[in-house]
CSV table of C-alpha atoms in Angstrom, one decimal:
chain,number,residue,atom,x,y,z
A,1,MET,CA,-20.1,31.5,8.5
A,2,SER,CA,-17.4,29.3,7.1
A,3,PHE,CA,-17.0,26.4,4.8
A,4,MET,CA,-14.3,23.8,4.1
A,5,LEU,CA,-12.6,23.1,0.8
A,6,LEU,CA,-10.4,20.0,0.2
A,7,LEU,CA,-7.7,20.4,-2.3
A,8,PRO,CA,-5.2,17.8,-3.5
A,9,ARG,CA,-1.7,17.7,-1.8
A,10,GLY,CA,0.6,19.9,-3.8
A,11,THR,CA,-2.1,22.2,-5.1
A,12,THR,CA,-0.6,25.5,-6.3
A,13,VAL,CA,-2.4,28.8,-5.5
A,14,LEU,CA,-1.6,31.7,-7.8
A,15,THR,CA,-2.0,35.3,-6.9
A,16,SER,CA,-1.3,38.3,-9.1
A,17,THR,CA,0.1,40.4,-6.3
A,18,PRO,CA,2.8,39.6,-3.6
A,19,CYS,CA,0.5,40.0,-0.6
A,20,SER,CA,-0.7,37.9,2.2
A,21,LEU,CA,-3.9,35.9,1.4
A,22,PRO,CA,-7.0,37.4,3.0
A,23,TRP,CA,-8.3,34.1,4.5
A,24,GLU,CA,-7.4,31.8,7.3
A,25,VAL,CA,-5.5,28.7,6.1
A,26,LEU,CA,-5.3,25.8,8.5
A,27,LEU,CA,-1.7,24.8,7.9
A,28,GLU,CA,1.4,24.2,10.0
A,29,ALA,CA,3.5,25.8,7.3
A,30,ALA,CA,3.5,29.5,7.1
A,31,VAL,CA,1.9,31.2,4.1
A,32,CYS,CA,4.6,33.2,2.4
A,33,PRO,CA,3.7,36.5,0.7
A,34,VAL,CA,4.9,35.4,-2.8
A,35,LYS,CA,3.2,35.2,-6.1
A,36,ARG,CA,3.3,31.3,-6.2
A,37,VAL,CA,2.6,29.5,-3.0
A,38,GLN,CA,2.6,25.7,-2.9
A,39,PHE,CA,1.0,24.2,0.2
A,40,SER,CA,2.0,20.8,1.7
A,41,SER,CA,-1.3,20.2,3.4
A,42,HIS,CA,-4.6,19.7,1.7
A,43,VAL,CA,-7.2,21.3,4.1
A,44,TYR,CA,-8.1,24.9,3.7
A,45,LYS,CA,-10.7,27.0,5.6
A,46,PHE,CA,-12.2,30.1,4.1
A,47,TRP,CA,-14.3,32.7,6.0
A,48,SER,CA,-17.2,34.1,3.9
A,49,ASN,CA,-17.0,37.6,5.6
A,50,HIS,CA,-13.6,38.1,3.9
A,51,PRO,CA,-13.8,39.1,0.3
A,52,LEU,CA,-11.8,36.6,-1.8
A,53,PRO,CA,-9.5,38.1,-4.5
A,54,ALA,CA,-10.4,37.5,-8.1
A,55,SER,CA,-6.7,37.0,-8.7
A,56,CYS,CA,-6.8,33.7,-6.8
A,57,LEU,CA,-7.3,31.0,-9.4
A,58,GLU,CA,-7.9,28.1,-7.0
A,59,CYS,CA,-10.6,29.8,-4.8
A,60,PRO,CA,-14.3,30.5,-5.4
A,61,PRO,CA,-15.2,34.2,-5.4
A,62,ASP,CA,-17.9,33.6,-2.8
A,63,GLY,CA,-19.5,30.7,-0.9
A,64,SER,CA,-22.3,30.3,-3.4
A,65,ASN,CA,-20.4,28.1,-5.8
A,66,ILE,CA,-18.5,25.9,-3.3
A,67,ASN,CA,-20.1,22.7,-4.7
A,68,ASN,CA,-18.9,23.5,-8.2
A,69,MET,CA,-15.4,24.3,-6.8
A,70,CYS,CA,-15.3,21.0,-5.0
A,71,SER,CA,-16.3,19.2,-8.2
A,72,ARG,CA,-13.5,20.9,-10.1
A,73,SER,CA,-11.1,20.0,-7.3
A,74,MET,CA,-12.0,16.3,-7.5
A,75,ALA,CA,-11.8,16.4,-11.3
A,76,SER,CA,-8.3,17.7,-11.2
A,77,LYS,CA,-6.7,15.2,-8.7
A,78,THR,CA,-3.0,15.2,-9.2
A,79,PRO,CA,-1.4,12.0,-10.5
A,80,VAL,CA,-0.2,9.3,-8.1
A,81,GLY,CA,2.9,7.3,-9.0
A,82,PHE,CA,2.7,3.5,-8.4
A,83,ILE,CA,5.7,1.2,-8.7
A,84,GLY,CA,5.3,-2.5,-8.4
A,85,LEU,CA,2.2,-4.1,-10.1
A,86,GLY,CA,2.4,-7.7,-8.9
A,87,ASN,CA,-0.3,-9.7,-7.1
A,88,MET,CA,-0.8,-7.0,-4.5
A,89,GLY,CA,0.2,-3.9,-6.4
A,90,ASN,CA,-2.1,-4.5,-9.3
A,91,PRO,CA,-5.4,-4.4,-7.4
A,92,MET,CA,-4.2,-1.6,-5.1
A,93,ALA,CA,-3.5,0.6,-8.1
A,94,LYS,CA,-6.9,-0.2,-9.6
A,95,ASN,CA,-8.6,0.9,-6.4
A,96,LEU,CA,-6.7,4.3,-6.6
A,97,MET,CA,-8.1,4.6,-10.2
A,98,LYS,CA,-11.6,3.8,-9.0
A,99,HIS,CA,-11.3,6.8,-6.6
A,100,GLY,CA,-10.4,9.1,-9.5
A,101,TYR,CA,-6.6,9.3,-9.2
A,102,PRO,CA,-4.6,9.4,-12.5
A,103,LEU,CA,-1.7,7.0,-12.3
A,104,ILE,CA,1.9,7.1,-13.4
A,105,ILE,CA,3.0,3.4,-13.3
A,106,TYR,CA,6.2,1.4,-13.6
A,107,ASP,CA,7.1,-2.3,-13.1
A,108,VAL,CA,10.4,-4.0,-13.8
A,109,PHE,CA,8.3,-6.5,-15.8
A,110,PRO,CA,6.7,-4.5,-18.6
A,111,ASP,CA,3.9,-7.1,-19.0
A,112,ALA,CA,2.7,-6.2,-15.5
A,113,CYS,CA,1.8,-2.7,-17.0
A,114,LYS,CA,0.1,-4.1,-20.1
A,115,GLU,CA,-3.4,-4.5,-18.5
A,116,PHE,CA,-3.3,-0.9,-17.4
A,117,GLN,CA,-2.1,0.3,-20.8
A,118,ASP,CA,-4.8,-1.7,-22.6
A,119,ALA,CA,-7.4,-0.2,-20.3
A,120,GLY,CA,-6.1,3.3,-21.0
A,121,GLU,CA,-6.5,2.7,-24.8
A,122,GLN,CA,-10.1,1.6,-24.4
A,123,ALA,CA,-11.4,5.0,-23.8
A,124,GLY,CA,-14.8,4.4,-25.4
A,125,SER,CA,-16.3,2.6,-22.4
A,126,ARG,CA,-14.4,4.4,-19.7
A,127,PRO,CA,-14.2,7.9,-18.3
A,128,PRO,CA,-12.2,10.4,-20.4
A,129,LEU,CA,-8.5,9.7,-20.2
A,130,LYS,CA,-7.7,13.4,-20.0
A,131,VAL,CA,-8.3,15.2,-16.7
A,132,GLN,CA,-8.4,19.0,-16.2
A,133,ASP,CA,-4.6,19.5,-15.8
A,134,GLY,CA,-3.8,17.6,-19.0
A,135,HIS,CA,-2.5,14.5,-17.4
A,136,LEU,CA,-3.4,11.1,-18.9
A,137,GLN,CA,-5.5,8.8,-16.6
A,138,ILE,CA,-2.8,6.2,-17.0
A,139,GLN,CA,0.8,6.7,-18.0
A,140,VAL,CA,3.4,3.9,-18.2
A,141,VAL,CA,7.0,5.1,-17.8
A,142,SER,CA,10.3,3.4,-18.1
A,143,SER,CA,11.9,3.8,-14.7
A,144,PRO,CA,11.2,4.8,-11.1
A,145,ALA,CA,13.0,8.0,-11.8
A,146,ASP,CA,10.5,8.9,-14.5
A,147,VAL,CA,7.7,8.2,-12.0
A,148,ALA,CA,9.2,10.7,-9.6
A,149,GLU,CA,9.6,13.3,-12.3
A,150,LYS,CA,5.9,13.2,-13.1
A,151,ALA,CA,4.3,12.6,-9.6
A,152,ASP,CA,4.8,14.1,-6.2
A,153,ARG,CA,3.0,11.2,-4.4
A,154,ILE,CA,4.4,7.8,-5.0
A,155,ILE,CA,3.5,4.3,-3.6
A,156,THR,CA,5.9,1.4,-4.0
A,157,MET,CA,4.9,-2.2,-3.5
A,158,LEU,CA,7.9,-4.5,-4.0
A,159,PRO,CA,8.9,-8.0,-3.0
A,160,THR,CA,12.2,-7.5,-1.1
A,161,SER,CA,14.5,-5.1,0.7
A,162,ASN,CA,16.9,-5.2,-2.3
A,163,ASN,CA,14.0,-4.4,-4.7
A,164,ALA,CA,13.1,-1.4,-2.6
A,165,ILE,CA,16.7,-0.1,-2.4
A,166,GLU,CA,17.0,-0.4,-6.1
A,167,ALA,CA,13.7,1.4,-6.8
A,168,TYR,CA,14.6,4.3,-4.5
A,169,SER,CA,18.4,4.6,-4.6
A,170,GLY,CA,19.4,2.8,-7.9
A,171,ALA,CA,20.8,4.3,-11.0
A,172,ASN,CA,17.3,5.1,-12.3
A,173,GLY,CA,15.7,5.2,-8.9
A,174,ILE,CA,13.2,7.6,-7.4
A,175,LEU,CA,15.8,9.7,-5.7
A,176,LYS,CA,17.3,10.7,-9.0
A,177,LYS,CA,14.4,12.9,-9.9
A,178,VAL,CA,12.3,13.2,-6.8
A,179,LYS,CA,10.8,16.7,-6.2
A,180,LYS,CA,11.0,18.5,-2.9
A,181,GLY,CA,7.9,18.0,-0.8
A,182,SER,CA,7.0,14.7,-2.4
A,183,LEU,CA,5.4,12.0,-0.3
A,184,LEU,CA,6.8,8.6,-0.8
A,185,ILE,CA,4.9,5.6,0.7
A,186,ASP,CA,6.5,2.2,0.7
A,187,SER,CA,4.0,-0.6,1.2
A,188,SER,CA,6.6,-3.4,0.7
A,189,THR,CA,7.4,-5.7,3.6
A,190,ILE,CA,11.1,-5.1,4.2
A,191,ASP,CA,13.7,-4.9,6.9
A,192,PRO,CA,12.8,-2.0,9.3
A,193,THR,CA,16.5,-0.9,9.2
A,194,VAL,CA,16.2,-0.5,5.4
A,195,SER,CA,13.1,1.6,5.8
A,196,LYS,CA,14.9,3.8,8.2
A,197,GLN,CA,17.9,4.2,5.8
A,198,LEU,CA,15.7,5.0,2.9
A,199,ALA,CA,13.9,7.6,5.0
A,200,LYS,CA,17.2,9.3,5.7
A,201,GLU,CA,18.1,9.4,2.0
A,202,VAL,CA,14.7,10.7,1.1
A,203,GLU,CA,14.8,13.4,3.8
A,204,LYS,CA,18.1,14.7,2.3
A,205,MET,CA,16.3,15.3,-0.9
A,206,GLY,CA,13.6,17.4,0.8
A,207,ALA,CA,10.9,14.7,0.5
A,208,VAL,CA,9.0,12.6,3.0
A,209,PHE,CA,9.2,8.8,3.4
A,210,MET,CA,6.7,6.6,5.2
A,211,ASP,CA,6.6,2.8,5.5
A,212,ALA,CA,3.1,1.4,5.2
A,213,PRO,CA,3.1,-2.4,4.7
A,214,VAL,CA,-0.2,-4.2,4.4
A,215,SER,CA,-2.1,-7.1,5.7
A,216,GLY,CA,-5.1,-8.9,4.2
A,217,GLY,CA,-3.8,-10.7,1.2
A,218,VAL,CA,-4.9,-10.5,-2.5
A,219,GLY,CA,-8.6,-10.7,-1.6
A,220,ALA,CA,-8.5,-7.6,0.6
A,221,ALA,CA,-6.4,-5.8,-2.0
A,222,ARG,CA,-9.1,-6.4,-4.6
A,223,SER,CA,-11.9,-5.4,-2.4
A,224,GLY,CA,-10.1,-2.4,-0.9
A,225,ASN,CA,-10.1,-3.8,2.6
A,226,LEU,CA,-6.4,-3.9,3.4
A,227,THR,CA,-5.0,-3.0,6.7
A,228,PHE,CA,-2.1,-0.5,6.4
A,229,MET,CA,0.5,-0.2,9.2
A,230,VAL,CA,2.1,3.2,8.8
A,231,GLY,CA,5.4,4.5,10.2
A,232,GLY,CA,6.7,8.0,9.6
A,233,VAL,CA,6.3,11.7,10.6
A,234,GLU,CA,2.9,12.0,12.3
A,235,ASP,CA,2.2,15.3,10.7
A,236,GLU,CA,2.2,13.6,7.3
A,237,PHE,CA,-0.1,10.8,8.3
A,238,ALA,CA,-3.3,12.6,7.2
A,239,ALA,CA,-1.8,13.1,3.7
A,240,ALA,CA,-0.8,9.4,3.5
A,241,GLN,CA,-4.2,8.3,4.9
A,242,GLU,CA,-6.0,10.1,2.0
A,243,LEU,CA,-4.4,7.7,-0.5
A,244,LEU,CA,-4.2,4.6,1.6
A,245,GLY,CA,-7.9,4.9,2.6
A,246,CYS,CA,-8.7,4.3,-1.1
A,247,MET,CA,-7.1,0.9,-0.8
A,248,GLY,CA,-7.8,-0.2,2.7
A,249,SER,CA,-10.5,-0.2,5.4
A,250,ASN,CA,-7.9,0.2,8.2
A,251,VAL,CA,-5.1,2.7,8.2
A,252,VAL,CA,-3.2,2.6,11.5
A,253,TYR,CA,-0.5,5.0,12.6
A,254,CYS,CA,2.2,3.0,14.4
A,255,GLY,CA,4.9,5.6,15.1
A,256,ALA,CA,8.3,6.6,13.6
A,257,VAL,CA,9.6,5.2,10.4
A,258,GLY,CA,10.1,1.5,10.7
A,259,THR,CA,7.3,0.8,13.1
A,260,GLY,CA,5.0,-0.1,10.3
A,261,GLN,CA,7.4,-2.8,9.2
A,262,ALA,CA,7.8,-4.0,12.8
A,263,ALA,CA,4.1,-4.4,13.1
A,264,LYS,CA,3.9,-6.3,9.8
A,265,ILE,CA,6.7,-8.6,10.7
A,266,CYS,CA,5.1,-9.5,14.0
A,267,ASN,CA,1.8,-10.1,12.2
A,268,ASN,CA,3.2,-12.4,9.5
A,269,MET,CA,5.2,-14.4,12.0
A,270,LEU,CA,2.0,-15.1,13.9
A,271,LEU,CA,0.2,-15.8,10.6
A,272,ALA,CA,2.8,-18.4,9.6
A,273,ILE,CA,2.6,-20.1,13.0
A,274,SER,CA,-1.2,-20.2,13.0
A,275,MET,CA,-1.3,-21.5,9.4
A,276,ILE,CA,1.1,-24.3,10.3
A,277,GLY,CA,-1.0,-25.1,13.4
A,278,THR,CA,-4.2,-25.1,11.4
A,279,ALA,CA,-2.7,-27.4,8.7
A,280,GLU,CA,-1.4,-29.8,11.4
A,281,ALA,CA,-4.8,-29.8,13.2
A,282,MET,CA,-6.7,-30.4,10.0
A,283,ASN,CA,-4.3,-33.1,8.8
A,284,LEU,CA,-4.5,-34.9,12.2
A,285,GLY,CA,-8.3,-34.7,12.3
A,286,ILE,CA,-8.7,-36.1,8.7
A,287,ARG,CA,-6.4,-39.0,9.6
A,288,LEU,CA,-8.5,-39.7,12.6
A,289,GLY,CA,-11.5,-40.0,10.4
A,290,LEU,CA,-13.1,-36.6,10.6
A,291,ASP,CA,-14.7,-34.9,7.6
A,292,PRO,CA,-12.6,-31.8,6.8
A,293,LYS,CA,-15.6,-29.5,6.4
A,294,LEU,CA,-17.1,-30.7,9.7
A,295,LEU,CA,-13.8,-30.3,11.5
A,296,ALA,CA,-13.3,-26.8,10.1
A,297,LYS,CA,-16.9,-25.9,11.3
A,298,ILE,CA,-16.1,-27.2,14.8
A,299,LEU,CA,-12.8,-25.3,14.9
A,300,ASN,CA,-14.4,-22.1,13.8
A,301,MET,CA,-17.0,-22.2,16.6
A,302,SER,CA,-14.5,-23.2,19.2
A,303,SER,CA,-11.4,-21.7,20.9
A,304,GLY,CA,-9.1,-22.8,18.1
A,305,ARG,CA,-10.6,-20.5,15.6
A,306,CYS,CA,-8.3,-18.2,13.7
A,307,TRP,CA,-8.0,-16.4,10.4
A,308,SER,CA,-6.2,-19.4,8.9
A,309,SER,CA,-9.1,-21.7,9.8
A,310,ASP,CA,-12.1,-19.5,9.1
A,311,THR,CA,-11.0,-17.2,6.2
A,312,TYR,CA,-8.1,-18.9,4.5
A,313,ASN,CA,-8.5,-22.6,5.3
A,314,PRO,CA,-5.6,-24.6,3.8
A,315,VAL,CA,-7.5,-27.8,3.1
A,316,PRO,CA,-8.8,-28.2,-0.5
A,317,GLY,CA,-12.6,-28.4,-0.7
A,318,VAL,CA,-13.3,-26.8,2.6
A,319,MET,CA,-13.7,-23.2,1.3
A,320,ASP,CA,-14.3,-21.6,-2.1
A,321,GLY,CA,-12.3,-18.6,-3.3
A,322,VAL,CA,-9.1,-19.3,-1.5
A,323,PRO,CA,-5.8,-20.7,-2.9
A,324,SER,CA,-6.4,-24.2,-1.5
A,325,ALA,CA,-9.4,-24.4,-3.8
A,326,ASN,CA,-7.2,-23.6,-6.8
A,327,ASN,CA,-4.2,-25.9,-6.3
A,328,TYR,CA,-2.6,-23.2,-4.1
A,329,GLN,CA,-2.2,-20.8,-7.0
A,330,GLY,CA,-2.3,-17.0,-6.4
A,331,GLY,CA,-2.4,-15.6,-2.9
A,332,PHE,CA,0.7,-15.0,-0.8
A,333,GLY,CA,3.7,-17.0,-2.0
A,334,THR,CA,5.7,-19.4,0.1
A,335,THR,CA,8.9,-17.6,-0.9
A,336,LEU,CA,7.5,-14.3,0.4
A,337,MET,CA,6.5,-15.9,3.7
A,338,ALA,CA,9.9,-17.4,4.1
A,339,LYS,CA,11.4,-14.0,3.4
A,340,ASP,CA,9.2,-12.3,6.0
A,341,LEU,CA,10.0,-15.0,8.6
A,342,GLY,CA,13.7,-14.3,7.8
A,343,LEU,CA,13.1,-10.6,8.6
A,344,ALA,CA,11.4,-11.7,11.9
A,345,GLN,CA,14.4,-13.9,12.7
A,346,ASP,CA,16.9,-11.1,12.0
A,347,SER,CA,14.9,-8.7,14.2
A,348,ALA,CA,14.7,-11.2,17.0
A,349,THR,CA,18.4,-11.7,16.9
A,350,SER,CA,19.1,-8.0,16.9
A,351,THR,CA,16.7,-7.4,19.9
A,352,LYS,CA,17.6,-10.7,21.7
A,353,SER,CA,14.0,-11.8,21.6
A,354,PRO,CA,13.2,-15.5,21.8
A,355,ILE,CA,10.9,-16.7,18.9
A,356,LEU,CA,10.9,-20.5,19.3
A,357,LEU,CA,7.8,-21.1,17.2
A,358,GLY,CA,8.8,-18.3,14.7
A,359,SER,CA,12.2,-19.9,14.1
A,360,GLN,CA,10.6,-23.3,13.6
A,361,ALA,CA,8.1,-21.8,11.1
A,362,HIS,CA,10.9,-20.2,9.3
A,363,GLN,CA,12.7,-23.5,8.9
A,364,ILE,CA,9.5,-25.2,7.6
A,365,TYR,CA,8.9,-22.6,4.9
A,366,ARG,CA,12.5,-22.7,3.9
A,367,VAL,CA,12.3,-26.5,3.4
A,368,MET,CA,9.1,-26.0,1.5
A,369,CYS,CA,10.8,-23.6,-0.9
A,370,ALA,CA,13.6,-26.2,-1.5
A,371,LYS,CA,11.1,-28.9,-2.2
A,372,GLY,CA,9.1,-27.3,-5.0
A,373,TYR,CA,6.5,-25.2,-3.1
A,374,SER,CA,8.2,-21.8,-3.6
A,375,LYS,CA,5.6,-20.5,-6.1
A,376,LYS,CA,2.6,-21.9,-4.3
A,377,ASP,CA,0.6,-20.0,-1.7
A,378,PHE,CA,1.9,-20.3,1.8
A,379,SER,CA,-1.2,-22.3,2.9
A,380,SER,CA,0.3,-25.2,0.8
A,381,VAL,CA,2.0,-26.2,4.1
A,382,PHE,CA,-1.0,-28.5,4.4
A,383,GLN,CA,-0.1,-30.3,1.2
A,384,PHE,CA,3.5,-30.4,2.4
A,385,LEU,CA,2.6,-32.0,5.7
A,386,ARG,CA,0.4,-34.6,3.9
A,387,GLU,CA,3.2,-35.5,1.5
A,388,GLU,CA,6.1,-35.6,3.9
A,389,GLU,CA,6.6,-38.9,5.7
A,390,THR,CA,9.6,-37.7,7.7
A,391,PHE,CA,7.3,-35.8,10.2
């Protein structure tokens, strides 16, 4: 007879004698016969026909109280660091909390942390702020380095490559205080070469880096239905998936570090092209006398259907709950789309790949940024086309 016990990554098992543990542990790393053993994996298998030592503080003495043990394990989840609490990072961090993870948070703009701080102070209507190991449910710290000092699993969600470099390698960056064995997951959309360079720096510190950019937008971030495209050491994917699965419905392993970014760049280039195409088709149809809702309905039951037309339509009044229904506020900014298309352009140049439509989309979004659309959602390309007489 056997049973499974899930423990958080980084769980420390204490024994009173320097001897090998009398149960089978399903780990790649060897179990060293020392008094304090810290495991990098989180799956353990115990056999009930082996007596478990009373000196083991993290293991039940027999199989009868396994449910209680699992409850205690869940109650003592180790804190997760989260850096970058913008439009995407904010709801992602909230979903981690919903799954019971205490948070150590930081954002370069202190106001971004205020909502979490206020929630932490309102303990009356919330679960207790203290968990079993004494950590606060929410802790706001003053730098990425402070996050690394308090958490051995960190997620970063930042706007640009330069922001990511600063958060990891800056004067008060993660690498200043990162602990060996830490898992660092970057969900920013940045240059794949930057991800690879950060991975090398992290590896030198004895930690693990994975790139895991997302797709789905703010709506999916709020509902916990993001798609994560993950690049890194395959053996660490399960540990990353444990956290990412709290924030997304699809967590896909893409390959080595940088492949997650490659997948995201390709996706966003296609998204920009399809959004421009949808905006052009809707604009043309309206000028030909078609009702926009009717035209959208026809497109969405025909071969022209795409995410930009059926889920994120750029025409005001066609759909509720999308940026076009709110003067293009919120959502995915035009500046960020221009940035991602620039990454696609750089990658196309380095790989000698023709991206004729991708290059044109890049130019359109750059012009939009120069003409006052930088802070609006990227679907505002419809408004841009309507207002531009030069096209």
